[in-house]
PDB file of N, CA and C in Angstrom:
ATOM      1  N   LEU P  74     -59.094 -54.908  12.649  1.00 41.00           N
ATOM      2  CA  LEU P  74     -58.163 -54.820  11.508  1.00 41.00           C
ATOM      3  C   LEU P  74     -56.861 -54.574  12.158  1.00 41.00           C
ATOM      4  N   ALA P  75     -56.645 -54.106  13.271  1.00 39.00           N
ATOM      5  CA  ALA P  75     -55.377 -53.698  13.749  1.00 39.00           C
ATOM      6  C   ALA P  75     -54.419 -54.842  13.822  1.00 39.00           C
ATOM      7  N   SER P  76     -54.993 -55.981  14.315  1.00 42.00           N
ATOM      8  CA  SER P  76     -54.201 -57.196  14.466  1.00 42.00           C
ATOM      9  C   SER P  76     -54.061 -57.932  13.139  1.00 42.00           C
ATOM     10  N   ALA P  77     -54.947 -57.606  12.017  1.00 44.00           N
ATOM     11  CA  ALA P  77     -54.693 -58.066  10.836  1.00 44.00           C
ATOM     12  C   ALA P  77     -53.835 -57.377   9.864  1.00 44.00           C
ATOM     13  N   GLN P  78     -53.389 -56.221  10.322  1.00 49.00           N
ATOM     14  CA  GLN P  78     -52.501 -55.353   9.592  1.00 49.00           C
ATOM     15  C   GLN P  78     -51.255 -56.275   9.003  1.00 49.00           C
ATOM     16  N   GLY P  79     -50.691 -57.029  10.080  1.00 56.00           N
ATOM     17  CA  GLY P  79     -49.462 -57.808   9.737  1.00 56.00           C
ATOM     18  C   GLY P  79     -49.768 -59.046   8.860  1.00 56.00           C
ATOM     19  N   GLU P  80     -50.916 -59.343   8.886  1.00 68.00           N
ATOM     20  CA  GLU P  80     -51.241 -60.615   8.103  1.00 68.00           C
ATOM     21  C   GLU P  80     -51.800 -60.442   6.814  1.00 68.00           C
ATOM     22  N   LEU P  81     -52.095 -59.197   6.372  1.00 72.00           N
ATOM     23  CA  LEU P  81     -52.447 -58.682   5.077  1.00 72.00           C
ATOM     24  C   LEU P  81     -51.331 -58.080   4.120  1.00 72.00           C
ATOM     25  N   GLU P  82     -51.415 -58.207   2.927  1.00 74.00           N
ATOM     26  CA  GLU P  82     -50.737 -57.380   2.010  1.00 74.00           C
ATOM     27  C   GLU P  82     -51.532 -56.921   0.733  1.00 74.00           C
ATOM     28  N   TYR P  83     -51.216 -55.677   0.509  1.00 71.00           N
ATOM     29  CA  TYR P  83     -52.010 -54.892  -0.387  1.00 71.00           C
ATOM     30  C   TYR P  83     -51.734 -55.488  -1.756  1.00 71.00           C
ATOM     31  N   VAL P  84     -52.799 -55.415  -2.644  1.00 72.00           N
ATOM     32  CA  VAL P  84     -52.668 -56.028  -3.942  1.00 72.00           C
ATOM     33  C   VAL P  84     -52.637 -54.900  -4.993  1.00 72.00           C
ATOM     34  N   PRO P  85     -51.812 -55.041  -6.016  1.00 69.00           N
ATOM     35  CA  PRO P  85     -51.728 -53.827  -7.106  1.00 69.00           C
ATOM     36  C   PRO P  85     -53.305 -53.820  -7.481  1.00 69.00           C
ATOM     37  N   PRO P  86     -53.656 -52.610  -7.853  1.00 68.00           N
ATOM     38  CA  PRO P  86     -52.797 -51.208  -7.955  1.00 68.00           C
ATOM     39  C   PRO P  86     -52.739 -50.542  -6.624  1.00 68.00           C
ATOM     40  N   ASP P  87     -53.423 -51.191  -5.406  1.00 60.00           N
ATOM     41  CA  ASP P  87     -53.474 -50.511  -4.231  1.00 60.00           C
ATOM     42  C   ASP P  87     -52.217 -50.621  -3.395  1.00 60.00           C
ATOM     43  N   ASP P  88     -51.277 -51.129  -4.003  1.00 56.00           N
ATOM     44  CA  ASP P  88     -49.892 -51.195  -3.192  1.00 56.00           C
ATOM     45  C   ASP P  88     -49.113 -49.926  -3.696  1.00 56.00           C
ATOM     46  N   VAL P  89     -49.490 -49.219  -4.580  1.00 59.00           N
ATOM     47  CA  VAL P  89     -48.961 -48.040  -5.074  1.00 59.00           C
ATOM     48  C   VAL P  89     -49.155 -46.916  -4.155  1.00 59.00           C
ATOM     49  N   PRO P  90     -48.072 -46.178  -3.666  1.00 48.00           N
ATOM     50  CA  PRO P  90     -48.225 -45.071  -2.688  1.00 48.00           C
ATOM     51  C   PRO P  90     -49.073 -44.070  -3.028  1.00 48.00           C
ATOM     52  N   SER P  91     -50.051 -43.731  -2.175  1.00 65.00           N
ATOM     53  CA  SER P  91     -50.872 -42.483  -2.320  1.00 65.00           C
ATOM     54  C   SER P  91     -50.720 -41.599  -1.100  1.00 65.00           C
ATOM     55  N   GLU P  92     -49.769 -40.617  -1.240  1.00 66.00           N
ATOM     56  CA  GLU P  92     -49.345 -39.927   0.110  1.00 66.00           C
ATOM     57  C   GLU P  92     -50.588 -39.238   0.748  1.00 66.00           C
ATOM     58  N   ASP P  93     -51.561 -38.859   0.086  1.00 77.00           N
ATOM     59  CA  ASP P  93     -52.731 -38.294   0.758  1.00 77.00           C
ATOM     60  C   ASP P  93     -53.679 -39.119   1.578  1.00 77.00           C
ATOM     61  N   LEU P  94     -53.494 -40.450   1.306  1.00 86.00           N
ATOM     62  CA  LEU P  94     -54.400 -41.334   2.056  1.00 86.00           C
ATOM     63  C   LEU P  94     -53.570 -42.284   3.043  1.00 86.00           C
ATOM     64  N   ARG P  95     -52.370 -42.144   2.958  1.00 89.00           N
ATOM     65  CA  ARG P  95     -51.484 -42.846   3.910  1.00 89.00           C
ATOM     66  C   ARG P  95     -51.366 -42.229   5.322  1.00 89.00           C
ATOM     67  N   CYS P  96     -51.036 -42.875   6.302  1.00 93.00           N
ATOM     68  CA  CYS P  96     -50.734 -42.432   7.584  1.00 93.00           C
ATOM     69  C   CYS P  96     -49.550 -41.443   7.473  1.00 93.00           C
ATOM     70  N   ALA P  97     -49.795 -40.224   7.933  1.00 91.00           N
ATOM     71  CA  ALA P  97     -48.773 -39.180   7.874  1.00 91.00           C
ATOM     72  C   ALA P  97     -47.589 -39.555   8.730  1.00 91.00           C
ATOM     73  N   ALA P  98     -47.763 -40.254   9.732  1.00 93.00           N
ATOM     74  CA  ALA P  98     -46.574 -40.664  10.706  1.00 93.00           C
ATOM     75  C   ALA P  98     -45.814 -41.975  10.212  1.00 93.00           C
ATOM     76  N   CYS P  99     -46.606 -43.128  10.160  1.00 92.00           N
ATOM     77  CA  CYS P  99     -45.935 -44.448   9.735  1.00 92.00           C
ATOM     78  C   CYS P  99     -45.899 -44.705   8.124  1.00 92.00           C
ATOM     79  N   LEU P 100     -46.722 -43.879   7.264  1.00 89.00           N
ATOM     80  CA  LEU P 100     -46.639 -44.004   5.928  1.00 89.00           C
ATOM     81  C   LEU P 100     -47.235 -45.314   5.341  1.00 89.00           C
ATOM     82  N   ARG P 101     -47.990 -45.968   6.327  1.00 88.00           N
ATOM     83  CA  ARG P 101     -48.713 -47.251   5.780  1.00 88.00           C
ATOM     84  C   ARG P 101     -50.264 -46.713   5.570  1.00 88.00           C
ATOM     85  N   TRP P 102     -50.863 -47.783   5.083  1.00 87.00           N
ATOM     86  CA  TRP P 102     -52.394 -47.481   4.974  1.00 87.00           C
ATOM     87  C   TRP P 102     -52.729 -47.523   6.365  1.00 87.00           C
ATOM     88  N   PRO P 103     -53.640 -46.328   6.739  1.00 90.00           N
ATOM     89  CA  PRO P 103     -54.061 -46.311   8.094  1.00 90.00           C
ATOM     90  C   PRO P 103     -54.882 -47.311   8.574  1.00 90.00           C
ATOM     91  N   VAL P 104     -54.641 -47.542   9.857  1.00 86.00           N
ATOM     92  CA  VAL P 104     -55.587 -48.803  10.618  1.00 86.00           C
ATOM     93  C   VAL P 104     -56.236 -47.935  11.672  1.00 86.00           C
ATOM     94  N   GLU P 105     -57.477 -47.842  11.681  1.00 92.00           N
ATOM     95  CA  GLU P 105     -58.447 -47.153  12.456  1.00 92.00           C
ATOM     96  C   GLU P 105     -58.118 -45.618  12.411  1.00 92.00           C
ATOM     97  N   PRO P 106     -58.263 -45.124  11.141  1.00 94.00           N
ATOM     98  CA  PRO P 106     -57.801 -43.843  10.718  1.00 94.00           C
ATOM     99  C   PRO P 106     -58.564 -42.788  11.431  1.00 94.00           C
ATOM    100  N   VAL P 107     -57.797 -41.695  11.964  1.00 96.00           N
ATOM    101  CA  VAL P 107     -58.299 -40.323  12.549  1.00 96.00           C
ATOM    102  C   VAL P 107     -57.750 -39.305  11.724  1.00 96.00           C
ATOM    103  N   VAL P 108     -58.326 -38.088  11.794  1.00 96.00           N
ATOM    104  CA  VAL P 108     -57.880 -36.918  11.302  1.00 96.00           C
ATOM    105  C   VAL P 108     -57.609 -36.092  12.556  1.00 96.00           C
ATOM    106  N   LEU P 109     -56.386 -35.309  12.721  1.00 95.00           N
ATOM    107  CA  LEU P 109     -56.199 -34.621  13.843  1.00 95.00           C
ATOM    108  C   LEU P 109     -56.716 -33.318  13.626  1.00 95.00           C
ATOM    109  N   GLY P 110     -56.973 -32.469  14.782  1.00 94.00           N
ATOM    110  CA  GLY P 110     -57.305 -31.167  14.776  1.00 94.00           C
ATOM    111  C   GLY P 110     -56.268 -30.214  14.691  1.00 94.00           C
ATOM    112  N   CYS P 111     -54.951 -30.666  14.149  1.00 93.00           N
ATOM    113  CA  CYS P 111     -53.891 -29.715  14.068  1.00 93.00           C
ATOM    114  C   CYS P 111     -53.995 -28.792  12.828  1.00 93.00           C
ATOM    115  N   PRO P 112     -53.139 -27.873  12.609  1.00 93.00           N
ATOM    116  CA  PRO P 112     -53.394 -26.927  11.525  1.00 93.00           C
ATOM    117  C   PRO P 112     -53.200 -27.775  10.183  1.00 93.00           C
ATOM    118  N   GLY P 113     -52.325 -28.852  10.169  1.00 92.00           N
ATOM    119  CA  GLY P 113     -52.268 -29.713   8.886  1.00 92.00           C
ATOM    120  C   GLY P 113     -53.280 -30.716   8.732  1.00 92.00           C
ATOM    121  N   GLU P 114     -54.262 -30.705   9.728  1.00 93.00           N
ATOM    122  CA  GLU P 114     -55.362 -31.850   9.670  1.00 93.00           C
ATOM    123  C   GLU P 114     -54.713 -33.227   9.018  1.00 93.00           C
ATOM    124  N   HIS P 115     -53.709 -33.664   9.608  1.00 93.00           N
ATOM    125  CA  HIS P 115     -53.152 -34.965   9.115  1.00 93.00           C
ATOM    126  C   HIS P 115     -54.027 -36.108   9.510  1.00 93.00           C
ATOM    127  N   LEU P 116     -53.837 -37.140   8.423  1.00 94.00           N
ATOM    128  CA  LEU P 116     -54.484 -38.387   8.599  1.00 94.00           C
ATOM    129  C   LEU P 116     -53.609 -39.361   9.236  1.00 94.00           C
ATOM    130  N   LEU P 117     -54.045 -40.136  10.349  1.00 94.00           N
ATOM    131  CA  LEU P 117     -53.162 -40.911  11.035  1.00 94.00           C
ATOM    132  C   LEU P 117     -53.770 -42.325  11.417  1.00 94.00           C
ATOM    133  N   CYS P 118     -52.937 -43.316  11.658  1.00 94.00           N
ATOM    134  CA  CYS P 118     -53.689 -44.458  12.344  1.00 94.00           C
ATOM    135  C   CYS P 118     -53.914 -44.049  13.863  1.00 94.00           C
ATOM    136  N   ARG P 119     -54.811 -44.387  14.348  1.00 94.00           N
ATOM    137  CA  ARG P 119     -55.253 -44.207  15.833  1.00 94.00           C
ATOM    138  C   ARG P 119     -53.900 -44.469  16.675  1.00 94.00           C
ATOM    139  N   GLY P 120     -53.363 -45.618  16.447  1.00 93.00           N
ATOM    140  CA  GLY P 120     -52.081 -45.980  17.208  1.00 93.00           C
ATOM    141  C   GLY P 120     -50.798 -45.245  16.959  1.00 93.00           C
ATOM    142  N   CYS P 121     -50.761 -44.414  15.958  1.00 94.00           N
ATOM    143  CA  CYS P 121     -49.758 -43.384  15.694  1.00 94.00           C
ATOM    144  C   CYS P 121     -50.048 -42.127  16.401  1.00 94.00           C
ATOM    145  N   MET P 122     -51.239 -41.883  17.088  1.00 90.00           N
ATOM    146  CA  MET P 122     -51.647 -40.662  17.586  1.00 90.00           C
ATOM    147  C   MET P 122     -51.109 -40.699  19.174  1.00 90.00           C
ATOM    148  N   ARG P 123     -50.092 -40.162  19.659  1.00 88.00           N
ATOM    149  CA  ARG P 123     -49.494 -40.191  21.018  1.00 88.00           C
ATOM    150  C   ARG P 123     -49.488 -38.839  21.554  1.00 88.00           C
ATOM    151  N   GLY P 124     -49.991 -38.546  22.816  1.00 90.00           N
ATOM    152  CA  GLY P 124     -49.913 -37.282  23.333  1.00 90.00           C
ATOM    153  C   GLY P 124     -50.726 -36.196  22.648  1.00 90.00           C
ATOM    154  N   ALA P 125     -50.458 -35.060  23.019  1.00 92.00           N
ATOM    155  CA  ALA P 125     -51.266 -33.858  22.670  1.00 92.00           C
ATOM    156  C   ALA P 125     -50.507 -33.100  21.294  1.00 92.00           C
ATOM    157  N   LEU P 126     -49.420 -33.565  20.953  1.00 94.00           N
ATOM    158  CA  LEU P 126     -48.775 -32.999  19.620  1.00 94.00           C
ATOM    159  C   LEU P 126     -48.813 -33.867  18.338  1.00 94.00           C
ATOM    160  N   CYS P 127     -49.170 -33.339  17.357  1.00 95.00           N
ATOM    161  CA  CYS P 127     -49.332 -33.971  16.155  1.00 95.00           C
ATOM    162  C   CYS P 127     -47.852 -34.557  15.841  1.00 95.00           C
ATOM    163  N   PRO P 128     -47.668 -35.744  15.432  1.00 93.00           N
ATOM    164  CA  PRO P 128     -46.243 -36.302  15.339  1.00 93.00           C
ATOM    165  C   PRO P 128     -45.697 -35.840  13.967  1.00 93.00           C
ATOM    166  N   VAL P 129     -46.452 -35.147  13.145  1.00 92.00           N
ATOM    167  CA  VAL P 129     -45.901 -34.708  11.841  1.00 92.00           C
ATOM    168  C   VAL P 129     -45.388 -33.285  12.167  1.00 92.00           C
ATOM    169  N   ASP P 130     -46.142 -32.497  12.406  1.00 93.00           N
ATOM    170  CA  ASP P 130     -45.823 -30.955  12.464  1.00 93.00           C
ATOM    171  C   ASP P 130     -45.426 -30.403  13.910  1.00 93.00           C
ATOM    172  N   ARG P 131     -45.710 -31.320  14.904  1.00 94.00           N
ATOM    173  CA  ARG P 131     -45.487 -30.989  16.486  1.00 94.00           C
ATOM    174  C   ARG P 131     -46.392 -29.887  16.964  1.00 94.00           C
ATOM    175  N   GLN P 132     -47.540 -29.770  16.248  1.00 94.00           N
ATOM    176  CA  GLN P 132     -48.270 -28.775  16.696  1.00 94.00           C
ATOM    177  C   GLN P 132     -49.473 -29.265  17.658  1.00 94.00           C
ATOM    178  N   ALA P 133     -49.868 -28.596  18.535  1.00 94.00           N
ATOM    179  CA  ALA P 133     -50.855 -29.227  19.387  1.00 94.00           C
ATOM    180  C   ALA P 133     -52.289 -29.262  18.797  1.00 94.00           C
ATOM    181  N   PHE P 134     -52.895 -30.397  19.144  1.00 92.00           N
ATOM    182  CA  PHE P 134     -54.287 -30.518  18.627  1.00 92.00           C
ATOM    183  C   PHE P 134     -55.237 -30.710  19.826  1.00 92.00           C
ATOM    184  N   ALA P 135     -56.531 -30.213  19.854  1.00 89.00           N
ATOM    185  CA  ALA P 135     -57.448 -30.446  20.952  1.00 89.00           C
ATOM    186  C   ALA P 135     -58.435 -31.621  20.602  1.00 89.00           C
ATOM    187  N   ARG P 136     -58.495 -31.963  19.354  1.00 93.00           N
ATOM    188  CA  ARG P 136     -59.602 -32.801  18.941  1.00 93.00           C
ATOM    189  C   ARG P 136     -58.945 -33.702  17.927  1.00 93.00           C
ATOM    190  N   PHE P 137     -59.728 -34.748  17.656  1.00 94.00           N
ATOM    191  CA  PHE P 137     -59.666 -35.760  16.470  1.00 94.00           C
ATOM    192  C   PHE P 137     -60.937 -36.300  16.120  1.00 94.00           C
ATOM    193  N   ALA P 138     -61.020 -36.632  14.834  1.00 95.00           N
ATOM    194  CA  ALA P 138     -62.237 -37.140  14.397  1.00 95.00           C
ATOM    195  C   ALA P 138     -62.047 -38.213  13.322  1.00 95.00           C
ATOM    196  N   ALA P 139     -63.046 -38.979  12.748  1.00 94.00           N
ATOM    197  CA  ALA P 139     -62.932 -39.973  11.978  1.00 94.00           C
ATOM    198  C   ALA P 139     -62.998 -39.148  10.627  1.00 94.00           C
ATOM    199  N   PRO P 140     -62.166 -39.721   9.581  1.00 94.00           N
ATOM    200  CA  PRO P 140     -62.228 -39.110   8.352  1.00 94.00           C
ATOM    201  C   PRO P 140     -63.712 -39.389   7.696  1.00 94.00           C
ATOM    202  N   GLN P 141     -63.816 -38.319   6.786  1.00 93.00           N
ATOM    203  CA  GLN P 141     -65.253 -38.232   6.111  1.00 93.00           C
ATOM    204  C   GLN P 141     -65.369 -39.594   5.467  1.00 93.00           C
ATOM    205  N   ARG P 142     -66.740 -39.847   5.206  1.00 92.00           N
ATOM    206  CA  ARG P 142     -67.199 -41.093   4.690  1.00 92.00           C
ATOM    207  C   ARG P 142     -66.628 -41.484   3.317  1.00 92.00           C
ATOM    208  N   PRO P 143     -66.470 -40.598   2.390  1.00 89.00           N
ATOM    209  CA  PRO P 143     -65.752 -40.962   1.139  1.00 89.00           C
ATOM    210  C   PRO P 143     -64.317 -41.481   1.373  1.00 89.00           C
ATOM    211  N   ILE P 144     -63.479 -40.879   2.381  1.00 88.00           N
ATOM    212  CA  ILE P 144     -62.211 -41.404   2.472  1.00 88.00           C
ATOM    213  C   ILE P 144     -62.327 -42.772   3.173  1.00 88.00           C
ATOM    214  N   LEU P 145     -63.079 -42.941   4.110  1.00 90.00           N
ATOM    215  CA  LEU P 145     -63.322 -44.329   4.713  1.00 90.00           C
ATOM    216  C   LEU P 145     -63.796 -45.394   3.737  1.00 90.00           C
ATOM    217  N   ALA P 146     -64.638 -45.001   2.730  1.00 87.00           N
ATOM    218  CA  ALA P 146     -65.015 -45.858   1.609  1.00 87.00           C
ATOM    219  C   ALA P 146     -63.912 -46.287   0.695  1.00 87.00           C
ATOM    220  N   LEU P 147     -63.054 -45.327   0.389  1.00 84.00           N
ATOM    221  CA  LEU P 147     -61.810 -45.472  -0.373  1.00 84.00           C
ATOM    222  C   LEU P 147     -61.051 -46.546   0.226  1.00 84.00           C
ATOM    223  N   LEU P 148     -60.664 -46.111   1.574  1.00 86.00           N
ATOM    224  CA  LEU P 148     -59.777 -47.217   2.371  1.00 86.00           C
ATOM    225  C   LEU P 148     -60.393 -48.672   2.401  1.00 86.00           C
ATOM    226  N   GLY P 149     -61.722 -48.570   2.590  1.00 85.00           N
ATOM    227  CA  GLY P 149     -62.451 -49.899   2.675  1.00 85.00           C
ATOM    228  C   GLY P 149     -62.364 -50.808   1.397  1.00 85.00           C
ATOM    229  N   ARG P 150     -62.236 -50.208   0.282  1.00 82.00           N
ATOM    230  CA  ARG P 150     -62.109 -50.865  -0.905  1.00 82.00           C
ATOM    231  C   ARG P 150     -60.764 -51.333  -1.512  1.00 82.00           C
ATOM    232  N   LEU P 151     -59.736 -50.840  -0.672  1.00 83.00           N
ATOM    233  CA  LEU P 151     -58.420 -51.307  -1.043  1.00 83.00           C
ATOM    234  C   LEU P 151     -58.320 -52.763  -0.939  1.00 83.00           C
ATOM    235  N   ARG P 152     -57.689 -53.466  -1.876  1.00 83.00           N
ATOM    236  CA  ARG P 152     -57.789 -54.943  -2.047  1.00 83.00           C
ATOM    237  C   ARG P 152     -56.462 -55.552  -1.242  1.00 83.00           C
ATOM    238  N   VAL P 153     -56.548 -56.361  -0.588  1.00 84.00           N
ATOM    239  CA  VAL P 153     -55.381 -56.906   0.230  1.00 84.00           C
ATOM    240  C   VAL P 153     -55.650 -58.655  -0.018  1.00 84.00           C
ATOM    241  N   ARG P 154     -54.520 -59.068   0.388  1.00 86.00           N
ATOM    242  CA  ARG P 154     -54.324 -60.678   0.252  1.00 86.00           C
ATOM    243  C   ARG P 154     -53.757 -61.159   1.717  1.00 86.00           C
ATOM    244  N   CYS P 155     -54.111 -62.348   2.147  1.00 85.00           N
ATOM    245  CA  CYS P 155     -53.512 -62.943   3.157  1.00 85.00           C
ATOM    246  C   CYS P 155     -52.117 -63.449   3.028  1.00 85.00           C
ATOM    247  N   THR P 156     -51.311 -63.137   4.119  1.00 84.00           N
ATOM    248  CA  THR P 156     -50.025 -63.531   4.058  1.00 84.00           C
ATOM    249  C   THR P 156     -49.722 -64.668   4.882  1.00 84.00           C
ATOM    250  N   SER P 157     -50.722 -65.347   5.474  1.00 86.00           N
ATOM    251  CA  SER P 157     -50.629 -66.467   6.364  1.00 86.00           C
ATOM    252  C   SER P 157     -50.715 -67.882   5.558  1.00 86.00           C
ATOM    253  N   GLY P 158     -50.316 -67.973   4.420  1.00 84.00           N
ATOM    254  CA  GLY P 158     -50.418 -69.171   3.572  1.00 84.00           C
ATOM    255  C   GLY P 158     -51.585 -69.631   3.009  1.00 84.00           C
ATOM    256  N   CYS P 159     -52.765 -68.710   3.072  1.00 86.00           N
ATOM    257  CA  CYS P 159     -54.187 -69.022   2.290  1.00 86.00           C
ATOM    258  C   CYS P 159     -54.016 -68.298   1.061  1.00 86.00           C
ATOM    259  N   SER P 160     -55.139 -68.438   0.266  1.00 87.00           N
ATOM    260  CA  SER P 160     -54.841 -67.720  -0.935  1.00 87.00           C
ATOM    261  C   SER P 160     -56.263 -66.618  -1.174  1.00 87.00           C
ATOM    262  N   TRP P 161     -56.619 -66.290   0.156  1.00 88.00           N
ATOM    263  CA  TRP P 161     -57.780 -65.122   0.130  1.00 88.00           C
ATOM    264  C   TRP P 161     -57.169 -63.892  -0.410  1.00 88.00           C
ATOM    265  N   THR P 162     -58.035 -63.252  -1.248  1.00 87.00           N
ATOM    266  CA  THR P 162     -57.815 -61.894  -1.804  1.00 87.00           C
ATOM    267  C   THR P 162     -59.154 -61.311  -1.685  1.00 87.00           C
ATOM    268  N   GLY P 163     -59.102 -60.034  -1.212  1.00 86.00           N
ATOM    269  CA  GLY P 163     -60.525 -59.287  -1.008  1.00 86.00           C
ATOM    270  C   GLY P 163     -60.382 -57.835  -0.789  1.00 86.00           C
ATOM    271  N   PRO P 164     -61.440 -57.177  -0.523  1.00 86.00           N
ATOM    272  CA  PRO P 164     -61.416 -55.683  -0.022  1.00 86.00           C
ATOM    273  C   PRO P 164     -61.068 -55.750   1.569  1.00 86.00           C
ATOM    274  N   ARG P 165     -60.467 -54.640   1.819  1.00 80.00           N
ATOM    275  CA  ARG P 165     -59.782 -54.464   3.259  1.00 80.00           C
ATOM    276  C   ARG P 165     -61.019 -54.602   4.213  1.00 80.00           C
ATOM    277  N   SER P 166     -62.281 -54.019   3.960  1.00 77.00           N
ATOM    278  CA  SER P 166     -63.183 -53.859   5.006  1.00 77.00           C
ATOM    279  C   SER P 166     -63.876 -55.002   5.209  1.00 77.00           C
TER     280      SER P 166
END
């Protein structure tokens, strides 16, 4: 999905911002989401996680984990469309 991020466009109503489910660093829908073990337990794209400090609150974290299954299910159901010229529309997962 990481390479598909640039080739997909989110379809209403899923293009409406939801601050709780967006990557806390890049503010996009997370690609390969992780939850940091920082005090804020921020949700990030795996690619936005760099170093040992949370990019949002600059607090150290010693671990990270995949989001809980209900969060992953919600993200997987987001509707997207291809932006490469075809007419495909469907769930992100």
